[in-house]
PDB file of C-alpha atoms and ligand atoms in Angstrom:
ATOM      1  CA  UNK A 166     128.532 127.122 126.777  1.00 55.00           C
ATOM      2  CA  UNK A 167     125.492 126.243 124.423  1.00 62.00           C
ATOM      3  CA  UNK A 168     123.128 129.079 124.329  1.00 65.00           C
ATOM      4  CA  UNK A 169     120.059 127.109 123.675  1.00 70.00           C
ATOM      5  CA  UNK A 170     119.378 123.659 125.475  1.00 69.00           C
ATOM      6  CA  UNK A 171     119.316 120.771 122.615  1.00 77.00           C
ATOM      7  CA  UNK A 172     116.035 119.887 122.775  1.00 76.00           C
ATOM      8  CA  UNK A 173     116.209 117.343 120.276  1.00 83.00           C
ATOM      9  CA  UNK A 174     119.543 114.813 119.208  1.00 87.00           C
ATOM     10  CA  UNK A 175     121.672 115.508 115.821  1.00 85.00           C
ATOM     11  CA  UNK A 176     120.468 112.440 114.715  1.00 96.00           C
ATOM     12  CA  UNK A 177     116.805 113.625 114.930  1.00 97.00           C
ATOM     13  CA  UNK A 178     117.730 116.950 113.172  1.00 97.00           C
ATOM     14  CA  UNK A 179     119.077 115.521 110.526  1.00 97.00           C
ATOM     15  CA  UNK A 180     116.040 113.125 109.768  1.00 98.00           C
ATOM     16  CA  UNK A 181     114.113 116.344 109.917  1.00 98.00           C
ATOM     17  CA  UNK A 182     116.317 118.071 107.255  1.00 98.00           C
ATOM     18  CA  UNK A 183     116.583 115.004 105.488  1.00 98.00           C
ATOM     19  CA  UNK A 184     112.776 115.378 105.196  1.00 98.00           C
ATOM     20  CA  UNK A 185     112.554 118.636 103.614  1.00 98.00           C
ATOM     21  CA  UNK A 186     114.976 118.251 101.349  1.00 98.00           C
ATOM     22  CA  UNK A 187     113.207 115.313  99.444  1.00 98.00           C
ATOM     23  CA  UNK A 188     110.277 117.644  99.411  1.00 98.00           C
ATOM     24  CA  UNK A 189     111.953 118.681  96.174  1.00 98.00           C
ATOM     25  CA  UNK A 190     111.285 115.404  94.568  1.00 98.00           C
ATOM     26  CA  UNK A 191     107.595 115.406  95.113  1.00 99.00           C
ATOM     27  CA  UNK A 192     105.057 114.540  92.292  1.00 99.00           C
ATOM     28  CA  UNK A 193     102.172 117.004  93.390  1.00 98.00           C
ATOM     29  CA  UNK A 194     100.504 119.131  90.126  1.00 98.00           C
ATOM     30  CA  UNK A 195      97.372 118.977  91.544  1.00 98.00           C
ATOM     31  CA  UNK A 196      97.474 120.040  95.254  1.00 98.00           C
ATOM     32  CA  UNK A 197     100.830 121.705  94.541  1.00 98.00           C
ATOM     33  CA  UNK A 198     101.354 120.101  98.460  1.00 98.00           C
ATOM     34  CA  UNK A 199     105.257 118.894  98.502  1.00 99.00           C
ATOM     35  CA  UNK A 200     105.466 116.478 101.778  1.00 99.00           C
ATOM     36  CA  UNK A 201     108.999 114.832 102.522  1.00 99.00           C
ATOM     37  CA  UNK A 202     109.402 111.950 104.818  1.00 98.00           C
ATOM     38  CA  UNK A 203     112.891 110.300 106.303  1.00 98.00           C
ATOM     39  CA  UNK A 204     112.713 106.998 107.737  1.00 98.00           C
ATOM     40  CA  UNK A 205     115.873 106.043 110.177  1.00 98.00           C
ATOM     41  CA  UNK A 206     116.762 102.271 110.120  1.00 98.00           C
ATOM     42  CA  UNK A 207     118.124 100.399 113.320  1.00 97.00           C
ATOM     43  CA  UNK A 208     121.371  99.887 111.350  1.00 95.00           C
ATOM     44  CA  UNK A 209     121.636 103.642 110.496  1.00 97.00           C
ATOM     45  CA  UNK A 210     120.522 103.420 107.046  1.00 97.00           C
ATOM     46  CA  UNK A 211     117.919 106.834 106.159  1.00 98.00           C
ATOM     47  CA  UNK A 212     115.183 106.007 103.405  1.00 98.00           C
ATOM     48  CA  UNK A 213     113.116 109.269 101.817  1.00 98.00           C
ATOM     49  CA  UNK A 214     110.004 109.490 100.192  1.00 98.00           C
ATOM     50  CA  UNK A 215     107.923 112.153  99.280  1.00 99.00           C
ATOM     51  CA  UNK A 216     104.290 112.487  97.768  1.00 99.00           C
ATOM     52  CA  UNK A 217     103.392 111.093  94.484  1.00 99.00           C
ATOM     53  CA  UNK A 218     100.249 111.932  92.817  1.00 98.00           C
ATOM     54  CA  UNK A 219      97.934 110.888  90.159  1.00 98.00           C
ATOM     55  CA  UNK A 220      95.508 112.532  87.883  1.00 98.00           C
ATOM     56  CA  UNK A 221      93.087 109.432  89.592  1.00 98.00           C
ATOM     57  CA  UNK A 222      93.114 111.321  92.866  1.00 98.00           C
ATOM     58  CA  UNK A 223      92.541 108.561  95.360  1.00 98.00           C
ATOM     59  CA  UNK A 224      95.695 106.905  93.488  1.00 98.00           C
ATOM     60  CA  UNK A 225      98.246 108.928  95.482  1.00 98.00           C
ATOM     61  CA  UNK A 226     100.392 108.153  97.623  1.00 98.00           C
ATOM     62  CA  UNK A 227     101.912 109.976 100.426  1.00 99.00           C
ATOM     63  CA  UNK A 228     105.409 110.573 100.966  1.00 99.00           C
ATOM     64  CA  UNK A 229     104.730 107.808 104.850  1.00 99.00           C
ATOM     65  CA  UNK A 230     104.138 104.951 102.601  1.00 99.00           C
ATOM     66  CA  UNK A 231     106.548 105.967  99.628  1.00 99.00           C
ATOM     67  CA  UNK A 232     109.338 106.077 102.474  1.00 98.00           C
ATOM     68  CA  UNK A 233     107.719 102.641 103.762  1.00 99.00           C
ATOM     69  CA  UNK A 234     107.821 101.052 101.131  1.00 98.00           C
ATOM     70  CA  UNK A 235     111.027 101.701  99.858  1.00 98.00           C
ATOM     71  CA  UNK A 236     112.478 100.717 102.993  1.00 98.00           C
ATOM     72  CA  UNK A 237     110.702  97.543 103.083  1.00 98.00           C
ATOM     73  CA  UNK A 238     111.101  96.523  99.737  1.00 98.00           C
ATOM     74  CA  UNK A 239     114.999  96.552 100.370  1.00 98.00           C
ATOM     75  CA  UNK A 240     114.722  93.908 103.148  1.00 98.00           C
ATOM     76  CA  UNK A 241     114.411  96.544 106.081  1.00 98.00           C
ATOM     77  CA  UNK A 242     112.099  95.778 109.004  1.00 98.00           C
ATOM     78  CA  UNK A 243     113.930  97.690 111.982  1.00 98.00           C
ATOM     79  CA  UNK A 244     113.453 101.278 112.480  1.00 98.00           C
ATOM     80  CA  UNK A 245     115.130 103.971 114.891  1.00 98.00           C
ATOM     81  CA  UNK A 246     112.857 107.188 113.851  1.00 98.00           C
ATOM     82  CA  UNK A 247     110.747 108.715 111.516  1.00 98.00           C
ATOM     83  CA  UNK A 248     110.448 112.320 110.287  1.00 98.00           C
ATOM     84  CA  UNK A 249     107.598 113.791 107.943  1.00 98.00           C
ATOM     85  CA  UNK A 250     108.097 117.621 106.471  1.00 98.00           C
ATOM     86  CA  UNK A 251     105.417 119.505 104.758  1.00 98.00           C
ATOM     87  CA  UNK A 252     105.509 123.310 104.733  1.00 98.00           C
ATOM     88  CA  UNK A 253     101.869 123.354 106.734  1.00 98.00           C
ATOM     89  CA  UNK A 254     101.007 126.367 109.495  1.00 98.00           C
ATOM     90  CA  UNK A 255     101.870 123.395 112.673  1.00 98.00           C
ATOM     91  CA  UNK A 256     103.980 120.523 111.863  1.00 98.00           C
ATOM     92  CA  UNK A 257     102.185 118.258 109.235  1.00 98.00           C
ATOM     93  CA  UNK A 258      99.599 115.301 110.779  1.00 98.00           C
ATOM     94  CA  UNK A 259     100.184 111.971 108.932  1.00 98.00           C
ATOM     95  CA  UNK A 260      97.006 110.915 107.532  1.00 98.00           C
ATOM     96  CA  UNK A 261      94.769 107.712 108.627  1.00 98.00           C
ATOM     97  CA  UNK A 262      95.971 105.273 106.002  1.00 98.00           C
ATOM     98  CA  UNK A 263      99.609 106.383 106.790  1.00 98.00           C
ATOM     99  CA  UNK A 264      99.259 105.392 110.558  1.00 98.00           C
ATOM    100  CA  UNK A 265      98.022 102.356 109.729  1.00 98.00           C
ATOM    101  CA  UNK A 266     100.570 101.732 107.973  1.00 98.00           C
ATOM    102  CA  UNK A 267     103.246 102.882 109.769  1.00 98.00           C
ATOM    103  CA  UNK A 268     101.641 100.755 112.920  1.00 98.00           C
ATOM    104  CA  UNK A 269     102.289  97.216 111.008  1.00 98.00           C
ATOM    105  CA  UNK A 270     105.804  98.291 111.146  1.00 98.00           C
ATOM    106  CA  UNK A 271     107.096 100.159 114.048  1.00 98.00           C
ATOM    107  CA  UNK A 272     106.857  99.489 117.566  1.00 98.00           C
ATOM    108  CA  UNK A 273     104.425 101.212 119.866  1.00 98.00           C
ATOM    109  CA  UNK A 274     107.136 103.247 121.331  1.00 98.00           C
ATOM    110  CA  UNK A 275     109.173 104.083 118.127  1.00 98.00           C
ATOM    111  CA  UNK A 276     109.353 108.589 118.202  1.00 98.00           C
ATOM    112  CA  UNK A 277     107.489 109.527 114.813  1.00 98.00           C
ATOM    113  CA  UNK A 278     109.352 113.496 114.278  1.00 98.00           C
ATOM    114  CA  UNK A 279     106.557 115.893 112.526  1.00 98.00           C
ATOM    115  CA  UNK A 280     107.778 119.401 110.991  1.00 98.00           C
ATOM    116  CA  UNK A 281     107.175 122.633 108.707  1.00 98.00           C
ATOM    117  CA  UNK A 282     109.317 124.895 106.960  1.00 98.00           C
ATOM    118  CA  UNK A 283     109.339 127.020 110.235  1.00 97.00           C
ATOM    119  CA  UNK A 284     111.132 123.802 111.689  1.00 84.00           C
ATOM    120  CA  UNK A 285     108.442 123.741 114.436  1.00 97.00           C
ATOM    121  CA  UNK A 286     108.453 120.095 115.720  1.00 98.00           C
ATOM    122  CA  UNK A 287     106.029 117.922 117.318  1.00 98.00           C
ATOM    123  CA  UNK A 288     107.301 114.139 118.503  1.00 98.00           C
ATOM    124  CA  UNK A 289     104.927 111.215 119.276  1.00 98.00           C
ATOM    125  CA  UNK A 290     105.334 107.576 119.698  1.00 98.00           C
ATOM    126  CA  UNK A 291     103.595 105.080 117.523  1.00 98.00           C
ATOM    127  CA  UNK A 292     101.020 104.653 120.109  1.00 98.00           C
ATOM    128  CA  UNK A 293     100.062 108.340 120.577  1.00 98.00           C
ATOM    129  CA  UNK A 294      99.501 108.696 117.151  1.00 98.00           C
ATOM    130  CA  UNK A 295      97.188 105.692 116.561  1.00 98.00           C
ATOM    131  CA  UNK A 296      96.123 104.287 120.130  1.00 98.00           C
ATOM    132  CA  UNK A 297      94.212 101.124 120.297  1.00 98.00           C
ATOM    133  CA  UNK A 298      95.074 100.042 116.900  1.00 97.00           C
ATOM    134  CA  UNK A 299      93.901  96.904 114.649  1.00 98.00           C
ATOM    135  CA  UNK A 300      97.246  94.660 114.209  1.00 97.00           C
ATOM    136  CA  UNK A 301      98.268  91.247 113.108  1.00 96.00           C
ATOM    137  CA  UNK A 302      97.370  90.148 117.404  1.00 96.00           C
ATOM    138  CA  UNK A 303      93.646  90.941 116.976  1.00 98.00           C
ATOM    139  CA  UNK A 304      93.394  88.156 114.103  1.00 97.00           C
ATOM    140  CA  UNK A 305      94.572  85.775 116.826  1.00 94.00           C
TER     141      UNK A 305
HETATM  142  N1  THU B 233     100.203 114.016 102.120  1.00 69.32           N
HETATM  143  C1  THU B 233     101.350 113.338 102.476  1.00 69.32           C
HETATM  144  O1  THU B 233     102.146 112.948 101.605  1.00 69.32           O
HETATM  145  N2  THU B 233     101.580 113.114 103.778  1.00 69.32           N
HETATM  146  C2  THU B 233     100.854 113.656 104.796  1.00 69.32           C
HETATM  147  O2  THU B 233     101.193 113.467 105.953  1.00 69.32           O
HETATM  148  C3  THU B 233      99.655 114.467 104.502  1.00 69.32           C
HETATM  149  C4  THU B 233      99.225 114.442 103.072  1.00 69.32           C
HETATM  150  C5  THU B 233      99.996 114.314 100.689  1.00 69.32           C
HETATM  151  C6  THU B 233      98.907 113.580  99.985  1.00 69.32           C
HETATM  152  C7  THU B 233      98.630 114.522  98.833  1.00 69.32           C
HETATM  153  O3  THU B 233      99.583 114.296  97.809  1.00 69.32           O
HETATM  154  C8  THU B 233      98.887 115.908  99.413  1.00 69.32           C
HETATM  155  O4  THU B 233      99.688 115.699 100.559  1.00 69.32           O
HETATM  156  C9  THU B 233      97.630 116.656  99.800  1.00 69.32           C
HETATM  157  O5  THU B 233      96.801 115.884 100.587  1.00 69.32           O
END
């Protein structure tokens, strides 16, 4: 018998480790702040990104949008699950421009998977982590 109940799939474990480990890769000599992201297409493809800075501050880019991006650039507009690592003290909050952007492309209900190093893990859906957001309908 398991001694712990699974509280979360493989799959989403995974993501989550997939996350950290890009961490590694992140461009960040002036906050020193490695974030990893791990973006889970509908056809079971896994896209990372982490942060990349610039000596322009505002210029950055967080590892969200790199993740994004690179998805989207390769033709990719379905998506399973998200995860986003950072080793914060509670499981790193995506910033504003990030939900935004992660809003044009995932549903409402689509499970975005936040973590630190200490692997404590916080879920929400699209919606719960921007609620009554401005999309393509409200240009209608
Ligand atoms: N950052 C991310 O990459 N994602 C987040 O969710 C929070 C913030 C980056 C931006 C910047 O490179 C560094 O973390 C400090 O803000």
């Amino acid at each position: 018998m398991h001694k712990h109940k699974r509280m979360r799939s493989m799959k989403t474990d995974k993501l989550i480790e997939e996350a950290i480990k890009i961490r590694d890769k992140a461009y960040v000599p002036y906050s020193k702040f490695q974030v990893g992201a791990a973006l889970l297409t509908k056809s079971g493809k896994v896209y990372t990104g982490c942060n990349i800075e610039n000596a322009a501050y505002p210029v950055s880019c967080c590892a969200e949008r790199v993740a994004i991006f690179k998805a989207i650039s390769e033709g990719e507009t379905e998506f399973q699950e998200m995860a986003v690592a950072a080793d914060s003290p509670r499981p790193v909050p995506p910033c504003g421009s990030c939900r935004q952007v992660m809003s044009e492309f995932f549903s409402k209900t689509m499970q975005i998977h936040l973590s630190n190093l200490k692997k404590q893990t916080k879920s929400f859906t699209m919606e719960e982590l921007l609620p009554f957001s401005f999309g393509t309908d409200d240009m209608s």
